[in-house]
CSV table of C-alpha atoms and ligand atoms in Angstrom, one decimal:
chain,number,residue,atom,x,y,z
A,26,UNK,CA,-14.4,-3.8,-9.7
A,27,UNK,CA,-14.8,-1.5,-6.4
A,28,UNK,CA,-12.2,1.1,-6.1
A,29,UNK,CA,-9.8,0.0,-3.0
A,30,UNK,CA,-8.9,2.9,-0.6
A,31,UNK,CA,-5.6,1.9,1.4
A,32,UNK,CA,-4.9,4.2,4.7
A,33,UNK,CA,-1.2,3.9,5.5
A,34,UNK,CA,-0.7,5.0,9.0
A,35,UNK,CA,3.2,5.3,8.7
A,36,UNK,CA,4.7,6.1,12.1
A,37,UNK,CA,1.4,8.1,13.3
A,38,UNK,CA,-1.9,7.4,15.4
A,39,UNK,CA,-1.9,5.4,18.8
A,40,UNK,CA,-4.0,2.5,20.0
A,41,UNK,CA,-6.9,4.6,21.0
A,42,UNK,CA,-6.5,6.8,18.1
A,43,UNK,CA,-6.7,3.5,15.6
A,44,UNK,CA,-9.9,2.1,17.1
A,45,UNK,CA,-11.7,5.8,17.0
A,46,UNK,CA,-10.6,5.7,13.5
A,47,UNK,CA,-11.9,2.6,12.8
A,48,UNK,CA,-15.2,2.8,14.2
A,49,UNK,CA,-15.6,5.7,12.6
A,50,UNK,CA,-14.5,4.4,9.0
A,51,UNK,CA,-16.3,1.3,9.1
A,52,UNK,CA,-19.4,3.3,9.2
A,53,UNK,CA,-18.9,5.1,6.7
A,54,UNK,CA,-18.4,2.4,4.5
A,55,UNK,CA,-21.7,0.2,5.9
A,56,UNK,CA,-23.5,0.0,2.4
A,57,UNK,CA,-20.5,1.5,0.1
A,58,UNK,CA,-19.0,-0.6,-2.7
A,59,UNK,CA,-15.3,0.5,-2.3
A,60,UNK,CA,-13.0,-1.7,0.1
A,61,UNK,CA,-11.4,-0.6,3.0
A,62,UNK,CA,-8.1,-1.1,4.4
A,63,UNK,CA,-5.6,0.4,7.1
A,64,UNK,CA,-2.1,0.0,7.8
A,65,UNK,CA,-1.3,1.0,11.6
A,66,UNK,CA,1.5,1.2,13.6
A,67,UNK,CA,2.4,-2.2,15.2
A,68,UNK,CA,1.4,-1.4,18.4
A,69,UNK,CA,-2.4,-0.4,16.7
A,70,UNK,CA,-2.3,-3.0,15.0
A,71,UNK,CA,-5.5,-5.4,16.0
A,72,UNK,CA,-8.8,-7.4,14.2
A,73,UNK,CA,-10.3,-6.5,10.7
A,74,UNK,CA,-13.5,-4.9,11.7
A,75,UNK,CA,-16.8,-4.8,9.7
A,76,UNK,CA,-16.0,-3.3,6.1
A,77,UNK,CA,-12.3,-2.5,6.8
A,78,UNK,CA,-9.4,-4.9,6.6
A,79,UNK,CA,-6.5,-4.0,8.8
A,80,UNK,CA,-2.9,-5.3,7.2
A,81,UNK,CA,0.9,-4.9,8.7
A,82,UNK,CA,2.9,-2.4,7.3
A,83,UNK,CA,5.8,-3.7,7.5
A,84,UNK,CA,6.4,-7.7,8.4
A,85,UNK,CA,9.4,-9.4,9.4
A,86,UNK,CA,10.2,-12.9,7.4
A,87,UNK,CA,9.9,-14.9,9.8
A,88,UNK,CA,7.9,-16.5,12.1
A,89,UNK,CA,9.4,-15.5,15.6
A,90,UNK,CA,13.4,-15.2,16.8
A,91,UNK,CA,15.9,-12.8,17.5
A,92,UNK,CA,15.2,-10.1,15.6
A,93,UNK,CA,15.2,-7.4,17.5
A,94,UNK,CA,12.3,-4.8,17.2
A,95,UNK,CA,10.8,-6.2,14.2
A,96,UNK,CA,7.3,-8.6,14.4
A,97,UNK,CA,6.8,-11.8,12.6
A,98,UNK,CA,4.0,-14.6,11.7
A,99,UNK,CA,3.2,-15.1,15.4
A,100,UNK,CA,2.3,-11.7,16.3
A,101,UNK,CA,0.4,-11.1,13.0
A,102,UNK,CA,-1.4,-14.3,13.3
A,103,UNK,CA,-2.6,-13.3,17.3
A,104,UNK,CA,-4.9,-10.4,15.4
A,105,UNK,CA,-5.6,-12.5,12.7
A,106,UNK,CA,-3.8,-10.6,10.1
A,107,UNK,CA,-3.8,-11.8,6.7
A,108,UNK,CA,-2.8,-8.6,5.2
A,109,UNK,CA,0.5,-7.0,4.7
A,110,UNK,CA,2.3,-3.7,3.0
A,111,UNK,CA,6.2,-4.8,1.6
A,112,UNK,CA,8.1,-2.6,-0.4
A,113,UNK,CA,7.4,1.5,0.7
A,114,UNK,CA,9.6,3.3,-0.8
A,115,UNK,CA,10.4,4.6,3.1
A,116,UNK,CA,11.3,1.0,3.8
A,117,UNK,CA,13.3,1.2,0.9
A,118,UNK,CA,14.8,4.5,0.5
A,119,UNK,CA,14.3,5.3,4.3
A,120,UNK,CA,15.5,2.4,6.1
A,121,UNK,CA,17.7,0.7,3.2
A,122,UNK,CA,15.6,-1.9,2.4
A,123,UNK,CA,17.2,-4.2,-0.3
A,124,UNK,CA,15.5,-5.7,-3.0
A,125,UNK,CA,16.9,-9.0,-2.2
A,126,UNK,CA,15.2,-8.4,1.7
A,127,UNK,CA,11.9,-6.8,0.2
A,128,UNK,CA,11.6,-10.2,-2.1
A,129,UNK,CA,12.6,-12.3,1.1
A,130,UNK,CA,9.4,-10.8,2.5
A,131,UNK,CA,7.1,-11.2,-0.3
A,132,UNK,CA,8.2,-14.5,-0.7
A,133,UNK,CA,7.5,-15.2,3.1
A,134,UNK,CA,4.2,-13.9,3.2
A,135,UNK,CA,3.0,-15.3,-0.4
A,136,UNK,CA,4.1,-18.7,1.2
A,137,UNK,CA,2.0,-17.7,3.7
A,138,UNK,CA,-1.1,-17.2,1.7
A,139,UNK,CA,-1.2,-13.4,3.1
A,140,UNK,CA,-2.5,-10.9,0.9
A,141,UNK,CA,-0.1,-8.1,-0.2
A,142,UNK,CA,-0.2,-5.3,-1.0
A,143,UNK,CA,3.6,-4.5,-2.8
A,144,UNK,CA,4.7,-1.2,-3.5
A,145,UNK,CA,6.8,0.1,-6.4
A,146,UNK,CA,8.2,3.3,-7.8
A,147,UNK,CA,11.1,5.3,-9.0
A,148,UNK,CA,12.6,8.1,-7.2
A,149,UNK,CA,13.3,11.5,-9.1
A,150,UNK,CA,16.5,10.9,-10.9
A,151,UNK,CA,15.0,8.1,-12.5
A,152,UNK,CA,12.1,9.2,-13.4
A,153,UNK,CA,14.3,12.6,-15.2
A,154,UNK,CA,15.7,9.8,-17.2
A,155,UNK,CA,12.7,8.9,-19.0
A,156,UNK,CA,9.6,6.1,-19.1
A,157,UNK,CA,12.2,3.7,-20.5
A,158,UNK,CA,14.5,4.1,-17.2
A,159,UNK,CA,11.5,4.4,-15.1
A,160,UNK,CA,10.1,1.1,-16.3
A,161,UNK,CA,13.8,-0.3,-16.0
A,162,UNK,CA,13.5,1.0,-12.7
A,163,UNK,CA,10.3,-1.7,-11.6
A,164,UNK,CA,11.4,-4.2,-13.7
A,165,UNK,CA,14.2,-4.6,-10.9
A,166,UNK,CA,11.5,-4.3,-8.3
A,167,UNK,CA,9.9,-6.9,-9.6
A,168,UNK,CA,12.4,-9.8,-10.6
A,169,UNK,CA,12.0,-12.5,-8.4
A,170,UNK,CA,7.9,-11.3,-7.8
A,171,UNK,CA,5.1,-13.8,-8.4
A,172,UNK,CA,3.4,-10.6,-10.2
A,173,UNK,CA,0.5,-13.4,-10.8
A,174,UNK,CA,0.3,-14.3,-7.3
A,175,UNK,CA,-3.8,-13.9,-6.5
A,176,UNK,CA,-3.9,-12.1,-3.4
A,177,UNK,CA,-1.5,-9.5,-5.0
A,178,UNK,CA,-2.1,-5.7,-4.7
A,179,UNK,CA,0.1,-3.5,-6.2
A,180,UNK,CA,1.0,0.1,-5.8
A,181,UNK,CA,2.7,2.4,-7.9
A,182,UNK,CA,4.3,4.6,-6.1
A,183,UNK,CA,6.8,7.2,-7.1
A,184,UNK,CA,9.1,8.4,-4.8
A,185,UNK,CA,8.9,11.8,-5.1
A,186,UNK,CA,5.4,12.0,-4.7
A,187,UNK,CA,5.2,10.5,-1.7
A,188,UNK,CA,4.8,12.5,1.2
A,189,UNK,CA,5.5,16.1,-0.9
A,190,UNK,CA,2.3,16.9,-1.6
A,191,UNK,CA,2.9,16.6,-5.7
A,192,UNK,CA,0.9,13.9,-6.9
A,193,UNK,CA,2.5,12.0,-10.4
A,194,UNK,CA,-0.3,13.9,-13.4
A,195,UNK,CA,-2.8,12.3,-14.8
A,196,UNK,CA,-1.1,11.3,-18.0
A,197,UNK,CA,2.0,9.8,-16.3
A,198,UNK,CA,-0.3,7.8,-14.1
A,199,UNK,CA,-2.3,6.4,-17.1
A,200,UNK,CA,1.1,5.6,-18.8
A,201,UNK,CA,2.6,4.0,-16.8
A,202,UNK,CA,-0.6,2.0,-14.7
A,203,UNK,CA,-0.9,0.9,-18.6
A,204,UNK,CA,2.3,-0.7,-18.8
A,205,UNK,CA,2.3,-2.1,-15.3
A,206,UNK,CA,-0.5,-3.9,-16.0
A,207,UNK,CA,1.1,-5.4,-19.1
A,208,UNK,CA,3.3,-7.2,-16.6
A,209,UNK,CA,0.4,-8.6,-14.4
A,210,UNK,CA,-3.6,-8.1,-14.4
A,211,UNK,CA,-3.7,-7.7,-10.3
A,212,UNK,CA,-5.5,-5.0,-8.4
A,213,UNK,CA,-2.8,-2.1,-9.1
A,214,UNK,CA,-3.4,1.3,-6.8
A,215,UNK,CA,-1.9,4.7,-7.3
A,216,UNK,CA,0.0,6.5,-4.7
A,217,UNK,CA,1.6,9.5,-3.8
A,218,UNK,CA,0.1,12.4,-2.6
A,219,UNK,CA,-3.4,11.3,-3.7
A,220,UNK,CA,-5.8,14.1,-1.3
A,221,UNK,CA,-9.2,15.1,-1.5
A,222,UNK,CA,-8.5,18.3,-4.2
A,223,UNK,CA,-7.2,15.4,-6.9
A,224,UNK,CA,-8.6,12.2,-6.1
A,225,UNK,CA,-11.7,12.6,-8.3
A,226,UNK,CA,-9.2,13.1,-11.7
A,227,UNK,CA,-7.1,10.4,-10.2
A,228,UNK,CA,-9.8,7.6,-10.0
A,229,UNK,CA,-10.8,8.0,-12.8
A,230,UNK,CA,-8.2,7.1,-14.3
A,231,UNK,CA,-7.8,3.4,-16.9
A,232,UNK,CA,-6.5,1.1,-15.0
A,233,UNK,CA,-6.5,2.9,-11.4
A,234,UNK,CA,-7.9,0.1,-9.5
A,235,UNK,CA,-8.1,2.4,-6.0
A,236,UNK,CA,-5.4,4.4,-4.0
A,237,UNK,CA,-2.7,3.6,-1.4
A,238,UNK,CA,-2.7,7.2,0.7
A,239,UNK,CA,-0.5,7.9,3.5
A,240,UNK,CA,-0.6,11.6,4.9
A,241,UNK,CA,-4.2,12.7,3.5
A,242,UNK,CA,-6.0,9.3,5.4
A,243,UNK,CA,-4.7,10.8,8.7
A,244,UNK,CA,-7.6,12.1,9.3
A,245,UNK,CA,-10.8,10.1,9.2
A,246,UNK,CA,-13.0,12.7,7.9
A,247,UNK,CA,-10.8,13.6,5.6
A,248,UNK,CA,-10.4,9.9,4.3
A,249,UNK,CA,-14.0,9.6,4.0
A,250,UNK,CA,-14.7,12.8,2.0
A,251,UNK,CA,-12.0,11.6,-0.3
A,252,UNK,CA,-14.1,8.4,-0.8
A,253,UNK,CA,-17.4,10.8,-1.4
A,254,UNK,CA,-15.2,12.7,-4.6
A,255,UNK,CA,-14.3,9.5,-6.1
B,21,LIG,C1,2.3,6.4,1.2
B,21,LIG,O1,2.8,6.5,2.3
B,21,LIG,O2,2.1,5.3,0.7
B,21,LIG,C2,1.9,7.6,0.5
B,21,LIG,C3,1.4,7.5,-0.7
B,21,LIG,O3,2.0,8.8,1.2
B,21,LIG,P1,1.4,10.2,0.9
B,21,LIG,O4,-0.1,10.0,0.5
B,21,LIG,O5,1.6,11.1,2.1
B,21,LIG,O6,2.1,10.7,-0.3
């Protein structure tokens, strides 16, 4: 299978900045197995170009109303967006997220026939408990998931990883990417700090099917090189 490299944008680049980007990454790719994907801001968001799909980071359930700054079906569906991100952990530690809401959305969107990517992780205190809590820990994440849903991605995230700079290690990645994929067989992507310095131990990892990277896909060139060390 090719390796799947997922750029999440968070709250960072602009318009211009997104189509630079993209021009850019979509040639890099031209004749590349791996699949590309980016996650920009709203207001970036726009079409899939060649080689690279462009997804939603963070959808509303619905397809319009009054819900005041969040975006729905209709606006995903005027840059025909068929891809979406539920479940960050900053949606979910950050913002407050529920899992009740983040299960609303996936249950939207899967209606929907989108493809989604859903993220999962524990946050320290959990994972200082042990692989028993930590797997406790997604098993809550995941009740009330199709987790054989076809266009399902999932990334395994842990929460103190993200953002800090301290990637998960090898050997707790391989552990517990085994025992996700005891609960389902779909793509499933590691994230967390993944850079250009680790991401040649950490695709080659069993059962790393690609990477979810936030901070370290920033920068284009950057991304790209990190493809090259894979
Ligand atoms: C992310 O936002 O999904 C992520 C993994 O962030 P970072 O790469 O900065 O840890």
């Amino acid at each position: 299978m090719s390796l799947i490299f997922a750029a999440n944008f968070k709250t960072n680049h602009t318009r211009k900045s997104t189509a630079e980007y993209l021009e850019k990454f979509s040639s890099f790719l031209e004749g590349r197995s791996e699949k590309g994907y980016v996650f920009p801001p709203a207001t970036a968001l726009t079409e899939s170009v060649k080689n690279v799909t462009v997804g939603t980071q963070n959808p509303y359930p619905a397809r319009s109303g009054s819900f005041t700054g969040e975006i729905g079906l209709d606006q995903l569906e005027e840059f025909e967006c068929k891809t979406v991100l539920i479940g960050h952990s900053e949606r979910r530690h950050v913002l407050g997220e529920t899992l009740e809401q983040v299960r609303e959305k996936y249950n939207f969107y899967k209606e929907q026939g989108y493809e989604i990517f859903f993220c999962i992780g524990e946050p320290l205190e959990v994972k200082e408990e042990g692989v028993d809590a930590v797997m406790g820990y997604i098993a809550d994440q995941v009740e009330g998931i199709d987790l054989n849903y076809d266009k399902l991605v999932i990334a395994y995230e842990p929460v103190w990883a993200i953002g800090t700079g301290k990637s998960a290690t090898a050997e707790d990645i391989a552990d517990i990417h085994t025992r996700i994929k005891k609960l389902s067989d779909k793509p499933l992507l590691y994230g967390g700090s993944v850079k250009v310095a680790n991401i040649n131990e950490i695709a080659k990892i069993d059962n790393v099917d690609g990477v979810l990277v936030g901070t370290a896909s920033w920068n284009v060139d950057d991304f790209c090189k990190m493809i090259e060390e894979a």
